[in-house]
Amino acid sequence: MTETAVQPHKKLDLSGEVCPWPVIFTQKEVKKMAPGEVLEVLTDNLPSVTNIPDALAKEGHQVLATGEASPGVYRILIRKK
Amino acid sequence: MENFLVDIPWVLQHRGDPGLRLVDLRRPADYLGGHIPGAVNIPIGEVLHITGQVAHVPPAERFAATLGARGISNDTHVVAYDDRYGTYACRFLYTLDLYGHTRMSMLGVNFDRYQGEGHPLETGTPAVPRSTYTPRTQADRLATKADVLDRLKDPGTRLVDTRSPQEFMMGHIPGAASLPWMSLIAPDRLYRSPEELRALLREKGVTPDREVICYCNMGMTSSHTYWALRQAGYPRVRMYPESYTEWGMDPTTPKE
């Protein structure tokens, strides 16, 4: 199974949100999850495609994948540490 | 900066005034689900011009078209609000200020509070007549990377970094003061009082005799601080919209 085929336990649609909120909302959501669970984040804010993985990786979580889910919408998969 | 922050009773009393336009900066779906009656929606994405990782101000013609489509003209009293502690509304109002608008205010509390107190809501989009907007750029409101480089060793300028202390520790523009934007928020309002703001700013060596340039990552939280400085009576305030995203990616700029 590829990393992008991992079934997320939770999904967070952050379309329409810009800095600093995509990172804040992602961190908040991950805090509520159990270790090992996977969160799928959708964002249409290109800077968040870098900022979210950077911030979450610094907290020790695993960024499984980032990519464009549909034109202009990006998908980030994060596994909680 | 008289009447910049308005409260809920003021909005309820004046929302129907001729020449006043309420602007809701929330996501379109949230806006359509219920907004202050008469408010038009301008999603924050329409107020930004993003290239790669960097958010610039929108070109004047594009911003004028955004305003014109919402019935906003040069003499409209614009009252903005959001549900993001003012960061989206402040960036919108900063852009209005940059393009020469003079009559503007912001709801001084989060929209959640308005909603939570059970005040009137409207769904759908009000019909507003199109208008013409003529931008008159005030270049002294904006700082570019070149402006910041020019002032790095200028004792007459104070740089203010509005990001979190952790982000500041990981790298900032040399000489900048760390003033996290959240420290300017009061428990029940989007800003502390002007007296409290002045005291906080003085503690950081940010005094009104100096020009102040604020920045963050994308010019959002630094817009919130921009309006804190204006409310505190600071006469020379600029905001660096491209902020540390641009500065940090440039291998030639100095970092501390």
Short mmCIF file of C-alpha atoms in Angstrom, two decimals, chain A:
data_model
loop_
_atom_site.label_atom_id
_atom_site.label_comp_id
_atom_site.label_asym_id
_atom_site.label_seq_id
_atom_site.Cartn_x
_atom_site.Cartn_y
_atom_site.Cartn_z
CA MET A 1 0.00 0.00 0.00
CA THR A 2 1.42 3.39 -0.94
CA GLU A 3 1.44 6.21 1.61
CA THR A 4 -1.13 8.16 -0.36
CA ALA A 5 -3.49 5.15 -0.18
CA VAL A 6 -3.52 5.27 3.63
CA GLN A 7 -7.07 5.71 4.92
CA PRO A 8 -7.20 8.81 7.13
CA HIS A 9 -8.98 8.61 10.48
CA LYS A 10 -10.00 12.27 10.24
CA LYS A 11 -10.32 14.89 7.51
CA LEU A 12 -9.88 18.63 7.88
CA ASP A 13 -10.93 20.93 5.06
CA LEU A 14 -9.10 24.22 5.43
CA SER A 15 -10.03 25.67 2.04
CA GLY A 16 -10.31 29.44 2.25
CA GLU A 17 -8.06 29.76 5.31
CA VAL A 18 -4.69 31.52 5.24
CA CYS A 19 -1.72 31.92 7.58
CA PRO A 20 -1.56 31.48 10.53
CA TRP A 21 -4.82 29.51 10.80
CA PRO A 22 -4.10 26.38 8.68
CA VAL A 23 -1.16 25.50 10.94
CA ILE A 24 -3.07 26.37 14.13
CA PHE A 25 -6.15 24.32 13.16
CA THR A 26 -4.02 21.36 12.06
CA GLN A 27 -2.06 21.35 15.33
CA LYS A 28 -5.33 21.59 17.28
CA GLU A 29 -6.85 18.65 15.38
CA VAL A 30 -3.75 16.46 15.76
CA LYS A 31 -3.79 17.09 19.53
CA LYS A 32 -7.25 15.51 19.72
CA MET A 33 -6.17 12.34 17.88
CA ALA A 34 -4.64 9.12 19.21
CA PRO A 35 -1.00 8.20 18.51
CA GLY A 36 -0.64 6.51 15.12
CA GLU A 37 -3.86 7.97 13.70
CA VAL A 38 -3.71 9.73 10.35
CA LEU A 39 -5.15 13.17 9.56
CA GLU A 40 -5.93 14.33 6.04
CA VAL A 41 -5.72 18.10 5.53
CA LEU A 42 -7.04 19.88 2.46
CA THR A 43 -5.86 23.41 1.72
CA ASP A 44 -6.04 25.79 -1.23
CA ASN A 45 -3.40 28.08 0.26
CA LEU A 46 -0.11 27.20 -1.40
CA PRO A 47 2.15 28.49 1.41
CA SER A 48 0.37 26.07 3.79
CA VAL A 49 1.62 23.15 1.70
CA THR A 50 5.05 23.97 3.12
CA ASN A 51 4.09 25.54 6.48
CA ILE A 52 1.85 22.72 7.75
CA PRO A 53 4.34 19.87 7.11
CA ASP A 54 7.20 21.98 8.54
CA ALA A 55 5.33 22.84 11.73
CA LEU A 56 3.98 19.33 12.31
CA ALA A 57 7.30 17.62 11.55
CA LYS A 58 8.98 19.91 14.11
CA GLU A 59 6.55 18.55 16.69
CA GLY A 60 7.65 15.02 15.81
CA HIS A 61 4.66 13.93 13.71
CA GLN A 62 5.19 12.08 10.44
CA VAL A 63 4.22 13.75 7.19
CA LEU A 64 3.22 10.81 4.99
CA ALA A 65 2.40 12.66 1.78
CA THR A 66 1.70 16.02 0.21
CA GLY A 67 0.25 16.51 -3.24
CA GLU A 68 -2.38 18.20 -5.36
CA ALA A 69 -5.75 16.49 -4.82
CA SER A 70 -7.55 18.53 -7.48
CA PRO A 71 -6.63 21.72 -9.34
CA GLY A 72 -5.61 24.26 -6.70
CA VAL A 73 -6.45 22.01 -3.74
CA TYR A 74 -3.62 20.29 -1.88
CA ARG A 75 -3.77 17.22 0.35
CA ILE A 76 -1.44 16.61 3.27
CA LEU A 77 -1.39 13.35 5.22
CA ILE A 78 -0.01 13.43 8.77
CA ARG A 79 0.45 10.53 11.19
CA LYS A 80 0.36 11.52 14.83
CA LYS A 81 3.49 10.50 16.78
#
